[in-house]
Amino acid sequence: MFSTEEDMNVCAQYYEETGQHWDKSIMLYHKSGQVGKALELAFAHQQFTALQHITSNLDDSVEPETLQTCAQFFLEHQQYSKAVDLLVLAKKYLEALDVCIDKHISITEQMAEDMSPTSEAEPEYKRVLFERIGECCMQQGAYHLATKKFTQAGNRIKAMRALLKSGDTEKIIFFAGVSRQKEIYVMAANYLQRLDWRKDPEIMKNIITFYTKGRALDSLSGFYDACAQVEIDEYQNYEKAMGALSEALKCMNKAKMQDVGTQEAKINFLKRRIGLLKKFVAARRTYEEDPEEAMKQCLLLLDETDLDTGVRSGDIYGFMIEHYATAQNFQKAYHLVQELKERLPTASLAYYVNNTILEQINKTLGVEVDGGHGMLNDPDAVEEEIEEDVPEDFGF
């Protein structure tokens, strides 16, 4: 333990000549500073334990060829993680990355930093290496690390793709803001549209901002269209829906789609839908001063062949049924309920008509309400229907 390097070297030579204690000879050569000789004997005599001990203390001062030889030895013995460490020490980064991918060795943040090229490296080599590290991290699901490496490579598109995979909304919004690239703005907006933007005004605002900055006016038009549909489906707010569709039309008019025919078709479709909404909004506004005129306008609107592309027919029926029930004309209200059932046979009445009104019709006319679907039926008709639909013989 306290011998000089010269003494250890003599002892190492002795054990080597006897050919009986290779492990001792290797350790002594290693301690005496003759790392190359120690490794040579370890390889020659398959002294795996000794080799592991030696390589655990190696650093980048060792000749790259020696490190590569050690790495190859560990690869042959399926010690892949150790082989990667040695390849990194030897600055054989691309080879190390190949092993990581082929043998599923996880790339840690420290490993990624160790493999990163220095500022003095050639620009093209730096780009290739950073991208390769990023691709490996991407494949292994280390998306934030992949984003960092792609960014260092100068490839912000790939960096954004990695970030989108992470699902980190806050960082996606931030990255899009600082990147200032049209494609990245659009990628961010597309991602945000998949979130529950209906309940988050900030996300909604960012979608509009990013599509605008990305000059994706056709996509922005589609988003405004989606906003209009939400106003209709969830809030029955046709005024706001009309405003959103008007914005959609403005965007579509300014868009520069490659297929001009498709763009024209979309413009005409939006105009038609806005026209239908305007008629329904006008009927509801007329109602305050002239309810009967409003009902006439609603009846005309129900005759429109493509009504449901803009206005839900159930909302019109609901508006009319409420009017006639309030006016105590329950027979007319019931007649409209039956029309609604025929027009939308699978829909729930309660979705369009207030339950209180349905109960009033039920109580006044003596009809029954199917609580499960809010459907109004004549009791005798229901009984007959059941008798007709249920076969006498079930085949048992």
mmCIF file of C-alpha atoms in Angstrom:
data_model
loop_
_atom_site.group_PDB
_atom_site.id
_atom_site.type_symbol
_atom_site.label_atom_id
_atom_site.label_comp_id
_atom_site.label_asym_id
_atom_site.label_seq_id
_atom_site.Cartn_x
_atom_site.Cartn_y
_atom_site.Cartn_z
ATOM 1 C CA MET A 1 0.000 0.000 0.000
ATOM 2 C CA PHE A 2 2.871 2.331 0.857
ATOM 3 C CA SER A 3 5.263 1.056 -1.852
ATOM 4 C CA THR A 4 6.702 3.362 -4.455
ATOM 5 C CA GLU A 5 5.479 3.231 -8.031
ATOM 6 C CA GLU A 6 8.724 1.506 -8.959
ATOM 7 C CA ASP A 7 8.170 -1.232 -6.340
ATOM 8 C CA MET A 8 4.565 -1.732 -7.494
ATOM 9 C CA ASN A 9 5.779 -1.982 -11.072
ATOM 10 C CA VAL A 10 8.290 -4.681 -10.143
ATOM 11 C CA CYS A 11 5.636 -6.667 -8.298
ATOM 12 C CA ALA A 12 3.234 -6.302 -11.213
ATOM 13 C CA GLN A 13 5.856 -7.676 -13.581
ATOM 14 C CA TYR A 14 6.481 -10.621 -11.261
ATOM 15 C CA TYR A 15 2.779 -11.581 -11.129
ATOM 16 C CA GLU A 16 2.566 -11.168 -14.875
ATOM 17 C CA GLU A 17 5.517 -13.508 -15.452
ATOM 18 C CA THR A 18 4.138 -16.171 -13.144
ATOM 19 C CA GLY A 19 0.839 -16.079 -15.023
ATOM 20 C CA GLN A 20 -1.107 -17.006 -11.885
ATOM 21 C CA HIS A 21 -2.429 -13.731 -10.409
ATOM 22 C CA TRP A 22 -3.530 -11.575 -13.283
ATOM 23 C CA ASP A 23 -5.871 -9.528 -11.103
ATOM 24 C CA LYS A 24 -3.023 -8.523 -8.782
ATOM 25 C CA SER A 25 -0.716 -7.720 -11.672
ATOM 26 C CA ILE A 26 -3.397 -5.522 -13.280
ATOM 27 C CA MET A 27 -4.156 -3.641 -10.051
ATOM 28 C CA LEU A 28 -0.504 -2.972 -9.401
ATOM 29 C CA TYR A 29 0.099 -1.690 -12.914
ATOM 30 C CA HIS A 30 -2.923 0.558 -12.466
ATOM 31 C CA LYS A 31 -1.696 1.940 -9.129
ATOM 32 C CA SER A 32 1.789 2.514 -10.500
ATOM 33 C CA GLY A 33 0.302 4.759 -13.182
ATOM 34 C CA GLN A 34 0.626 2.364 -16.085
ATOM 35 C CA VAL A 35 -3.067 2.483 -17.004
ATOM 36 C CA GLY A 36 -2.473 1.381 -20.580
ATOM 37 C CA LYS A 37 -0.591 -1.733 -19.474
ATOM 38 C CA ALA A 38 -3.251 -2.554 -16.888
ATOM 39 C CA LEU A 39 -5.997 -2.290 -19.493
ATOM 40 C CA GLU A 40 -3.990 -4.354 -21.957
ATOM 41 C CA LEU A 41 -3.726 -7.238 -19.494
ATOM 42 C CA ALA A 42 -7.367 -6.884 -18.436
ATOM 43 C CA PHE A 43 -8.510 -7.195 -22.052
ATOM 44 C CA ALA A 44 -6.092 -10.020 -22.853
ATOM 45 C CA HIS A 45 -7.159 -12.147 -19.896
ATOM 46 C CA GLN A 46 -10.820 -11.115 -19.666
ATOM 47 C CA GLN A 47 -10.438 -9.669 -16.195
ATOM 48 C CA PHE A 48 -13.856 -8.074 -16.146
ATOM 49 C CA THR A 49 -13.948 -7.021 -12.493
ATOM 50 C CA ALA A 50 -10.518 -5.408 -12.708
ATOM 51 C CA LEU A 51 -11.509 -3.632 -15.901
ATOM 52 C CA GLN A 52 -14.636 -2.200 -14.248
ATOM 53 C CA HIS A 53 -12.545 -0.901 -11.375
ATOM 54 C CA ILE A 54 -10.004 0.741 -13.695
ATOM 55 C CA THR A 55 -12.541 2.349 -15.981
ATOM 56 C CA SER A 56 -14.498 3.787 -13.046
ATOM 57 C CA ASN A 57 -11.534 6.067 -12.386
ATOM 58 C CA LEU A 58 -10.803 7.092 -15.975
ATOM 59 C CA ASP A 59 -11.154 10.670 -17.180
ATOM 60 C CA ASP A 60 -10.669 12.539 -20.455
ATOM 61 C CA SER A 61 -6.896 12.661 -19.883
ATOM 62 C CA VAL A 62 -6.728 9.046 -21.092
ATOM 63 C CA GLU A 63 -6.060 8.534 -24.784
ATOM 64 C CA PRO A 64 -9.364 8.489 -26.778
ATOM 65 C CA GLU A 65 -8.273 5.267 -28.491
ATOM 66 C CA THR A 66 -7.912 3.563 -25.115
ATOM 67 C CA LEU A 67 -11.319 4.795 -24.006
ATOM 68 C CA GLN A 68 -12.869 3.537 -27.229
ATOM 69 C CA THR A 69 -11.250 0.145 -26.746
ATOM 70 C CA CYS A 70 -12.714 -0.042 -23.246
ATOM 71 C CA ALA A 71 -16.105 1.010 -24.535
ATOM 72 C CA GLN A 72 -16.020 -1.694 -27.183
ATOM 73 C CA PHE A 73 -15.178 -4.288 -24.538
ATOM 74 C CA PHE A 74 -18.224 -3.265 -22.464
ATOM 75 C CA LEU A 75 -20.451 -3.288 -25.543
ATOM 76 C CA GLU A 76 -19.388 -6.857 -26.277
ATOM 77 C CA HIS A 77 -20.259 -7.800 -22.701
ATOM 78 C CA GLN A 78 -23.621 -5.990 -22.814
ATOM 79 C CA GLN A 79 -22.580 -3.330 -20.324
ATOM 80 C CA TYR A 80 -24.156 -0.604 -22.460
ATOM 81 C CA SER A 81 -24.453 2.155 -19.904
ATOM 82 C CA LYS A 82 -20.746 1.898 -19.049
ATOM 83 C CA ALA A 83 -19.875 1.848 -22.742
ATOM 84 C CA VAL A 84 -21.819 5.081 -23.260
ATOM 85 C CA ASP A 85 -19.964 6.778 -20.399
ATOM 86 C CA LEU A 86 -16.634 5.840 -21.936
ATOM 87 C CA LEU A 87 -17.646 6.967 -25.428
ATOM 88 C CA VAL A 88 -18.661 10.315 -23.994
ATOM 89 C CA LEU A 89 -15.270 10.581 -22.264
ATOM 90 C CA ALA A 90 -13.629 9.777 -25.592
ATOM 91 C CA LYS A 91 -15.739 12.558 -27.162
ATOM 92 C CA LYS A 92 -17.330 10.053 -29.514
ATOM 93 C CA TYR A 93 -20.715 11.627 -28.975
ATOM 94 C CA LEU A 94 -22.525 10.402 -32.077
ATOM 95 C CA GLU A 95 -21.460 6.821 -31.367
ATOM 96 C CA ALA A 96 -22.636 7.222 -27.781
ATOM 97 C CA LEU A 97 -26.002 8.478 -28.977
ATOM 98 C CA ASP A 98 -26.361 5.511 -31.324
ATOM 99 C CA VAL A 99 -25.846 3.156 -28.384
ATOM 100 C CA CYS A 100 -28.393 5.107 -26.301
ATOM 101 C CA ILE A 101 -31.008 4.684 -29.012
ATOM 102 C CA ASP A 102 -30.228 1.098 -29.962
ATOM 103 C CA LYS A 103 -29.912 -0.181 -26.383
ATOM 104 C CA HIS A 104 -32.484 2.101 -24.708
ATOM 105 C CA ILE A 105 -30.037 3.896 -22.435
ATOM 106 C CA SER A 106 -31.734 6.948 -20.919
ATOM 107 C CA ILE A 107 -30.062 10.258 -21.602
ATOM 108 C CA THR A 108 -29.854 12.301 -18.423
ATOM 109 C CA GLU A 109 -29.599 16.057 -18.403
ATOM 110 C CA GLN A 110 -25.978 15.801 -17.245
ATOM 111 C CA MET A 111 -25.161 13.350 -20.027
ATOM 112 C CA ALA A 112 -26.753 15.667 -22.575
ATOM 113 C CA GLU A 113 -24.658 18.542 -21.296
ATOM 114 C CA ASP A 114 -21.480 16.421 -21.352
ATOM 115 C CA MET A 115 -22.145 15.558 -24.998
ATOM 116 C CA SER A 116 -22.928 19.107 -26.026
ATOM 117 C CA PRO A 117 -20.243 20.686 -28.261
ATOM 118 C CA THR A 118 -18.160 23.591 -27.059
ATOM 119 C CA SER A 119 -18.514 27.084 -28.458
ATOM 120 C CA GLU A 120 -15.257 26.585 -30.394
ATOM 121 C CA ALA A 121 -16.656 23.665 -32.414
ATOM 122 C CA GLU A 122 -17.513 24.049 -36.090
ATOM 123 C CA PRO A 123 -21.035 25.483 -36.552
ATOM 124 C CA GLU A 124 -22.242 22.625 -38.748
ATOM 125 C CA TYR A 125 -20.906 20.004 -36.332
ATOM 126 C CA LYS A 126 -22.606 21.799 -33.449
ATOM 127 C CA ARG A 127 -25.897 21.883 -35.311
ATOM 128 C CA VAL A 128 -25.774 18.199 -36.226
ATOM 129 C CA LEU A 129 -24.781 17.107 -32.719
ATOM 130 C CA PHE A 130 -27.366 19.245 -30.928
ATOM 131 C CA GLU A 131 -30.082 17.969 -33.266
ATOM 132 C CA ARG A 132 -28.993 14.362 -32.768
ATOM 133 C CA ILE A 133 -29.111 14.774 -28.987
ATOM 134 C CA GLY A 134 -32.532 16.378 -29.340
ATOM 135 C CA GLU A 135 -33.811 13.511 -31.500
ATOM 136 C CA CYS A 136 -32.608 10.938 -28.973
ATOM 137 C CA CYS A 137 -34.262 12.820 -26.117
ATOM 138 C CA MET A 138 -37.438 13.096 -28.186
ATOM 139 C CA GLN A 139 -37.560 9.344 -28.758
ATOM 140 C CA GLN A 140 -37.073 8.721 -25.047
ATOM 141 C CA GLY A 141 -39.827 11.129 -24.011
ATOM 142 C CA ALA A 142 -37.485 13.726 -22.484
ATOM 143 C CA TYR A 143 -39.367 16.488 -24.259
ATOM 144 C CA HIS A 144 -38.123 19.497 -22.307
ATOM 145 C CA LEU A 145 -34.521 18.396 -22.774
ATOM 146 C CA ALA A 146 -35.206 17.797 -26.478
ATOM 147 C CA THR A 147 -36.654 21.305 -26.730
ATOM 148 C CA LYS A 148 -33.491 22.753 -25.217
ATOM 149 C CA LYS A 149 -31.175 20.883 -27.586
ATOM 150 C CA PHE A 150 -33.219 21.634 -30.707
ATOM 151 C CA THR A 151 -33.210 25.297 -29.701
ATOM 152 C CA GLN A 152 -29.413 25.196 -29.306
ATOM 153 C CA ALA A 153 -29.272 23.650 -32.777
ATOM 154 C CA GLY A 154 -31.224 26.628 -34.086
ATOM 155 C CA ASN A 155 -34.177 24.468 -35.100
ATOM 156 C CA ARG A 156 -37.112 26.121 -33.335
ATOM 157 C CA ILE A 157 -39.715 24.171 -35.303
ATOM 158 C CA LYS A 158 -38.420 20.862 -33.934
ATOM 159 C CA ALA A 159 -38.061 22.478 -30.518
ATOM 160 C CA MET A 160 -41.731 23.466 -30.621
ATOM 161 C CA ARG A 161 -42.785 19.978 -31.692
ATOM 162 C CA ALA A 162 -40.966 18.557 -28.670
ATOM 163 C CA LEU A 163 -42.562 21.121 -26.377
ATOM 164 C CA LEU A 164 -46.018 20.337 -27.749
ATOM 165 C CA LYS A 165 -45.406 16.682 -26.881
ATOM 166 C CA SER A 166 -44.711 17.708 -23.294
ATOM 167 C CA GLY A 167 -48.125 19.337 -22.961
ATOM 168 C CA ASP A 168 -46.623 22.166 -20.904
ATOM 169 C CA THR A 169 -49.102 24.876 -21.892
ATOM 170 C CA GLU A 170 -47.370 27.705 -20.046
ATOM 171 C CA LYS A 171 -44.036 27.016 -21.731
ATOM 172 C CA ILE A 172 -45.680 26.513 -25.128
ATOM 173 C CA ILE A 173 -47.278 29.958 -24.919
ATOM 174 C CA PHE A 174 -44.005 31.505 -23.750
ATOM 175 C CA PHE A 175 -41.929 29.778 -26.456
ATOM 176 C CA ALA A 176 -44.318 30.867 -29.196
ATOM 177 C CA GLY A 177 -44.126 34.441 -27.938
ATOM 178 C CA VAL A 178 -40.326 34.633 -27.919
ATOM 179 C CA SER A 179 -39.769 32.672 -31.151
ATOM 180 C CA ARG A 180 -41.748 35.068 -33.348
ATOM 181 C CA GLN A 181 -42.049 32.615 -36.231
ATOM 182 C CA LYS A 182 -45.264 32.217 -38.199
ATOM 183 C CA GLU A 183 -45.152 28.423 -38.189
ATOM 184 C CA ILE A 184 -44.609 28.325 -34.432
ATOM 185 C CA TYR A 185 -47.474 30.737 -33.776
ATOM 186 C CA VAL A 186 -49.773 28.462 -35.770
ATOM 187 C CA MET A 187 -48.495 25.306 -34.052
ATOM 188 C CA ALA A 188 -49.158 26.879 -30.654
ATOM 189 C CA ALA A 189 -52.648 28.024 -31.662
ATOM 190 C CA ASN A 190 -53.509 24.562 -33.009
ATOM 191 C CA TYR A 191 -52.409 23.030 -29.712
ATOM 192 C CA LEU A 192 -54.376 25.531 -27.608
ATOM 193 C CA GLN A 193 -57.524 24.788 -29.614
ATOM 194 C CA ARG A 194 -57.392 21.223 -28.311
ATOM 195 C CA LEU A 195 -57.658 22.503 -24.733
ATOM 196 C CA ASP A 196 -60.820 23.601 -22.953
ATOM 197 C CA TRP A 197 -60.519 27.165 -24.228
ATOM 198 C CA ARG A 198 -64.239 27.725 -23.607
ATOM 199 C CA LYS A 199 -63.571 28.065 -19.894
ATOM 200 C CA ASP A 200 -60.305 29.976 -20.106
ATOM 201 C CA PRO A 201 -60.472 33.457 -21.689
ATOM 202 C CA GLU A 202 -56.677 33.746 -21.610
ATOM 203 C CA ILE A 203 -56.234 30.664 -23.779
ATOM 204 C CA MET A 204 -58.931 31.937 -26.124
ATOM 205 C CA LYS A 205 -57.116 35.261 -26.393
ATOM 206 C CA ASN A 206 -53.809 33.525 -27.157
ATOM 207 C CA ILE A 207 -55.404 31.407 -29.909
ATOM 208 C CA ILE A 208 -56.676 34.531 -31.658
ATOM 209 C CA THR A 209 -53.346 36.339 -31.155
ATOM 210 C CA PHE A 210 -51.230 33.440 -32.439
ATOM 211 C CA TYR A 211 -53.361 32.776 -35.516
ATOM 212 C CA THR A 212 -53.300 36.503 -36.288
ATOM 213 C CA LYS A 213 -49.515 36.765 -35.892
ATOM 214 C CA GLY A 214 -49.069 33.535 -37.837
ATOM 215 C CA ARG A 215 -51.226 34.993 -40.626
ATOM 216 C CA ALA A 216 -53.319 31.827 -40.603
ATOM 217 C CA LEU A 217 -56.550 33.647 -41.301
ATOM 218 C CA ASP A 218 -58.337 30.552 -42.598
ATOM 219 C CA SER A 219 -57.574 28.804 -39.285
ATOM 220 C CA LEU A 220 -58.634 31.889 -37.345
ATOM 221 C CA SER A 221 -61.884 31.885 -39.306
ATOM 222 C CA GLY A 222 -62.422 28.273 -38.278
ATOM 223 C CA PHE A 223 -61.808 29.179 -34.643
ATOM 224 C CA TYR A 224 -64.339 32.004 -34.712
ATOM 225 C CA ASP A 225 -66.756 29.516 -36.281
ATOM 226 C CA ALA A 226 -66.149 27.143 -33.370
ATOM 227 C CA CYS A 227 -66.741 30.017 -30.923
ATOM 228 C CA ALA A 228 -70.062 30.751 -32.616
ATOM 229 C CA GLN A 229 -71.118 27.131 -32.283
ATOM 230 C CA VAL A 230 -70.298 27.149 -28.576
ATOM 231 C CA GLU A 231 -72.451 30.244 -28.089
ATOM 232 C CA ILE A 232 -75.318 28.422 -29.790
ATOM 233 C CA ASP A 233 -74.912 24.953 -28.274
ATOM 234 C CA GLU A 234 -74.112 25.947 -24.706
ATOM 235 C CA TYR A 235 -75.724 29.348 -24.218
ATOM 236 C CA GLN A 236 -78.275 29.757 -27.050
ATOM 237 C CA ASN A 237 -76.760 33.223 -27.494
ATOM 238 C CA TYR A 238 -77.393 33.880 -31.158
ATOM 239 C CA GLU A 239 -76.337 37.536 -30.935
ATOM 240 C CA LYS A 240 -72.820 36.573 -29.839
ATOM 241 C CA ALA A 241 -72.785 33.704 -32.318
ATOM 242 C CA MET A 242 -73.624 36.129 -35.117
ATOM 243 C CA GLY A 243 -70.758 38.391 -34.022
ATOM 244 C CA ALA A 244 -68.321 35.464 -34.024
ATOM 245 C CA LEU A 245 -69.448 34.313 -37.465
ATOM 246 C CA SER A 246 -69.060 37.863 -38.763
ATOM 247 C CA GLU A 247 -65.441 37.781 -37.577
ATOM 248 C CA ALA A 248 -65.040 34.389 -39.236
ATOM 249 C CA LEU A 249 -66.290 35.863 -42.500
ATOM 250 C CA LYS A 250 -63.882 38.818 -42.272
ATOM 251 C CA CYS A 251 -60.954 36.459 -41.776
ATOM 252 C CA MET A 252 -62.017 34.168 -44.593
ATOM 253 C CA ASN A 253 -62.334 37.139 -46.953
ATOM 254 C CA LYS A 254 -58.750 38.185 -46.119
ATOM 255 C CA ALA A 255 -57.290 34.661 -46.156
ATOM 256 C CA LYS A 256 -55.030 33.584 -48.995
ATOM 257 C CA MET A 257 -55.962 29.946 -49.467
ATOM 258 C CA GLN A 258 -54.332 28.026 -52.284
ATOM 259 C CA ASP A 259 -57.661 26.591 -53.380
ATOM 260 C CA VAL A 260 -59.661 29.674 -54.381
ATOM 261 C CA GLY A 261 -62.755 27.581 -55.084
ATOM 262 C CA THR A 262 -62.757 26.164 -51.571
ATOM 263 C CA GLN A 263 -62.309 29.629 -50.108
ATOM 264 C CA GLU A 264 -65.238 30.992 -52.101
ATOM 265 C CA ALA A 265 -67.418 28.088 -50.991
ATOM 266 C CA LYS A 266 -66.548 28.765 -47.346
ATOM 267 C CA ILE A 267 -67.291 32.459 -47.746
ATOM 268 C CA ASN A 268 -70.700 31.747 -49.256
ATOM 269 C CA PHE A 269 -71.477 29.189 -46.560
ATOM 270 C CA LEU A 270 -70.617 31.674 -43.800
ATOM 271 C CA LYS A 271 -72.766 34.346 -45.465
ATOM 272 C CA ARG A 272 -75.695 31.948 -45.623
ATOM 273 C CA ARG A 273 -75.369 30.982 -41.968
ATOM 274 C CA ILE A 274 -75.062 34.606 -40.878
ATOM 275 C CA GLY A 275 -78.213 35.326 -42.874
ATOM 276 C CA LEU A 276 -80.105 32.592 -41.024
ATOM 277 C CA LEU A 277 -78.882 33.856 -37.654
ATOM 278 C CA LYS A 278 -79.902 37.406 -38.527
ATOM 279 C CA LYS A 279 -83.449 36.248 -39.258
ATOM 280 C CA PHE A 280 -83.758 34.464 -35.910
ATOM 281 C CA VAL A 281 -82.191 37.343 -33.972
ATOM 282 C CA ALA A 282 -84.545 39.745 -35.776
ATOM 283 C CA ALA A 283 -87.562 37.576 -34.875
ATOM 284 C CA ARG A 284 -86.602 37.576 -31.207
ATOM 285 C CA ARG A 285 -86.110 41.336 -31.228
ATOM 286 C CA THR A 286 -89.468 41.827 -32.935
ATOM 287 C CA TYR A 287 -91.110 39.764 -30.197
ATOM 288 C CA GLU A 288 -90.897 42.628 -27.686
ATOM 289 C CA GLU A 289 -93.204 44.817 -29.787
ATOM 290 C CA ASP A 290 -95.132 42.340 -31.934
ATOM 291 C CA PRO A 291 -95.170 38.711 -30.695
ATOM 292 C CA GLU A 292 -97.441 37.468 -33.476
ATOM 293 C CA GLU A 293 -95.191 38.920 -36.162
ATOM 294 C CA ALA A 294 -92.240 37.235 -34.461
ATOM 295 C CA MET A 295 -94.104 33.899 -34.606
ATOM 296 C CA LYS A 296 -94.757 34.394 -38.338
ATOM 297 C CA GLN A 297 -91.053 35.054 -38.927
ATOM 298 C CA CYS A 298 -90.184 31.904 -36.986
ATOM 299 C CA LEU A 299 -92.584 29.802 -39.071
ATOM 300 C CA LEU A 300 -90.990 31.113 -42.262
ATOM 301 C CA LEU A 301 -87.547 30.376 -40.860
ATOM 302 C CA LEU A 302 -88.553 26.772 -40.106
ATOM 303 C CA ASP A 303 -89.231 26.309 -43.819
ATOM 304 C CA GLU A 304 -85.607 27.076 -44.728
ATOM 305 C CA THR A 305 -84.117 23.871 -46.162
ATOM 306 C CA ASP A 306 -80.659 24.352 -44.642
ATOM 307 C CA LEU A 307 -81.835 25.931 -41.389
ATOM 308 C CA ASP A 308 -79.811 23.757 -39.023
ATOM 309 C CA THR A 309 -76.517 24.826 -40.626
ATOM 310 C CA GLY A 310 -77.015 28.153 -38.848
ATOM 311 C CA VAL A 311 -79.907 27.977 -36.398
ATOM 312 C CA ARG A 312 -81.008 24.962 -34.410
ATOM 313 C CA SER A 313 -84.630 24.263 -35.264
ATOM 314 C CA GLY A 314 -85.146 23.078 -31.689
ATOM 315 C CA ASP A 315 -84.324 26.580 -30.420
ATOM 316 C CA ILE A 316 -86.945 28.112 -32.714
ATOM 317 C CA TYR A 317 -89.556 25.598 -31.566
ATOM 318 C CA GLY A 318 -88.591 26.217 -27.955
ATOM 319 C CA PHE A 319 -89.027 29.969 -28.449
ATOM 320 C CA MET A 320 -92.459 29.490 -30.029
ATOM 321 C CA ILE A 321 -93.656 26.890 -27.503
ATOM 322 C CA GLU A 322 -92.707 29.213 -24.649
ATOM 323 C CA HIS A 323 -94.670 32.047 -26.286
ATOM 324 C CA TYR A 324 -97.872 30.044 -26.747
ATOM 325 C CA ALA A 325 -97.655 28.479 -23.278
ATOM 326 C CA THR A 326 -97.215 31.948 -21.742
ATOM 327 C CA ALA A 327 -100.229 33.127 -23.767
ATOM 328 C CA GLN A 328 -102.216 30.163 -22.328
ATOM 329 C CA ASN A 329 -102.602 28.663 -25.800
ATOM 330 C CA PHE A 330 -101.543 25.199 -24.657
ATOM 331 C CA GLN A 331 -103.146 23.417 -27.602
ATOM 332 C CA LYS A 332 -100.929 25.364 -30.019
ATOM 333 C CA ALA A 333 -97.939 24.794 -27.755
ATOM 334 C CA TYR A 334 -98.668 21.054 -27.721
ATOM 335 C CA HIS A 335 -98.994 21.019 -31.508
ATOM 336 C CA LEU A 336 -95.537 22.594 -31.811
ATOM 337 C CA VAL A 337 -94.129 20.061 -29.343
ATOM 338 C CA GLN A 338 -95.408 17.284 -31.606
ATOM 339 C CA GLU A 339 -93.804 18.970 -34.611
ATOM 340 C CA LEU A 340 -90.523 19.231 -32.729
ATOM 341 C CA LYS A 341 -90.661 15.526 -31.889
ATOM 342 C CA GLU A 342 -91.207 14.656 -35.533
ATOM 343 C CA ARG A 343 -88.432 16.936 -36.712
ATOM 344 C CA LEU A 344 -85.913 15.843 -34.078
ATOM 345 C CA PRO A 345 -87.045 12.342 -33.032
ATOM 346 C CA THR A 346 -83.886 11.498 -31.051
ATOM 347 C CA ALA A 347 -83.570 14.815 -29.214
ATOM 348 C CA SER A 348 -84.590 15.487 -25.629
ATOM 349 C CA LEU A 349 -87.427 17.986 -25.382
ATOM 350 C CA ALA A 350 -86.041 19.309 -22.116
ATOM 351 C CA TYR A 351 -82.963 20.470 -24.016
ATOM 352 C CA TYR A 352 -85.054 23.014 -25.906
ATOM 353 C CA VAL A 353 -88.138 23.559 -23.736
ATOM 354 C CA ASN A 354 -88.207 24.524 -20.072
ATOM 355 C CA ASN A 355 -89.491 21.673 -17.879
ATOM 356 C CA THR A 356 -91.941 23.997 -16.156
ATOM 357 C CA ILE A 357 -93.606 24.713 -19.497
ATOM 358 C CA LEU A 358 -93.739 21.004 -20.337
ATOM 359 C CA GLU A 359 -95.435 20.359 -16.999
ATOM 360 C CA GLN A 360 -97.971 23.122 -17.652
ATOM 361 C CA ILE A 361 -98.866 21.550 -21.008
ATOM 362 C CA ASN A 362 -99.092 18.165 -19.319
ATOM 363 C CA LYS A 363 -101.377 19.424 -16.553
ATOM 364 C CA THR A 364 -103.659 21.441 -18.811
ATOM 365 C CA LEU A 365 -104.110 18.934 -21.645
ATOM 366 C CA GLY A 366 -103.758 15.713 -19.679
ATOM 367 C CA VAL A 367 -100.763 14.396 -21.581
ATOM 368 C CA GLU A 368 -97.875 12.517 -19.985
ATOM 369 C CA VAL A 369 -94.234 13.533 -19.845
ATOM 370 C CA ASP A 370 -91.578 10.868 -20.273
ATOM 371 C CA GLY A 371 -89.200 12.090 -17.603
ATOM 372 C CA GLY A 372 -86.216 10.350 -19.126
ATOM 373 C CA HIS A 373 -86.344 12.279 -22.378
ATOM 374 C CA GLY A 374 -88.807 15.066 -21.640
ATOM 375 C CA MET A 375 -91.147 13.676 -24.321
ATOM 376 C CA LEU A 376 -94.858 14.478 -24.323
ATOM 377 C CA ASN A 377 -97.218 11.684 -25.307
ATOM 378 C CA ASP A 378 -100.912 10.873 -25.344
ATOM 379 C CA PRO A 379 -101.416 8.087 -22.726
ATOM 380 C CA ASP A 380 -103.600 5.990 -25.043
ATOM 381 C CA ALA A 381 -101.096 6.321 -27.892
ATOM 382 C CA VAL A 382 -98.303 5.155 -25.628
ATOM 383 C CA GLU A 383 -100.274 2.133 -24.530
ATOM 384 C CA GLU A 384 -101.117 1.210 -28.113
ATOM 385 C CA GLU A 385 -97.528 1.639 -29.160
ATOM 386 C CA ILE A 386 -96.319 -0.680 -26.416
ATOM 387 C CA GLU A 387 -98.880 -3.305 -27.330
ATOM 388 C CA GLU A 388 -97.850 -3.174 -30.978
ATOM 389 C CA ASP A 389 -94.096 -3.144 -30.372
ATOM 390 C CA VAL A 390 -93.836 -6.008 -27.856
ATOM 391 C CA PRO A 391 -94.044 -9.437 -29.561
ATOM 392 C CA GLU A 392 -96.050 -12.201 -27.898
ATOM 393 C CA ASP A 393 -93.364 -14.805 -28.432
ATOM 394 C CA PHE A 394 -89.769 -13.983 -27.364
ATOM 395 C CA GLY A 395 -88.513 -17.343 -28.649
ATOM 396 C CA PHE A 396 -87.752 -18.850 -25.248
#
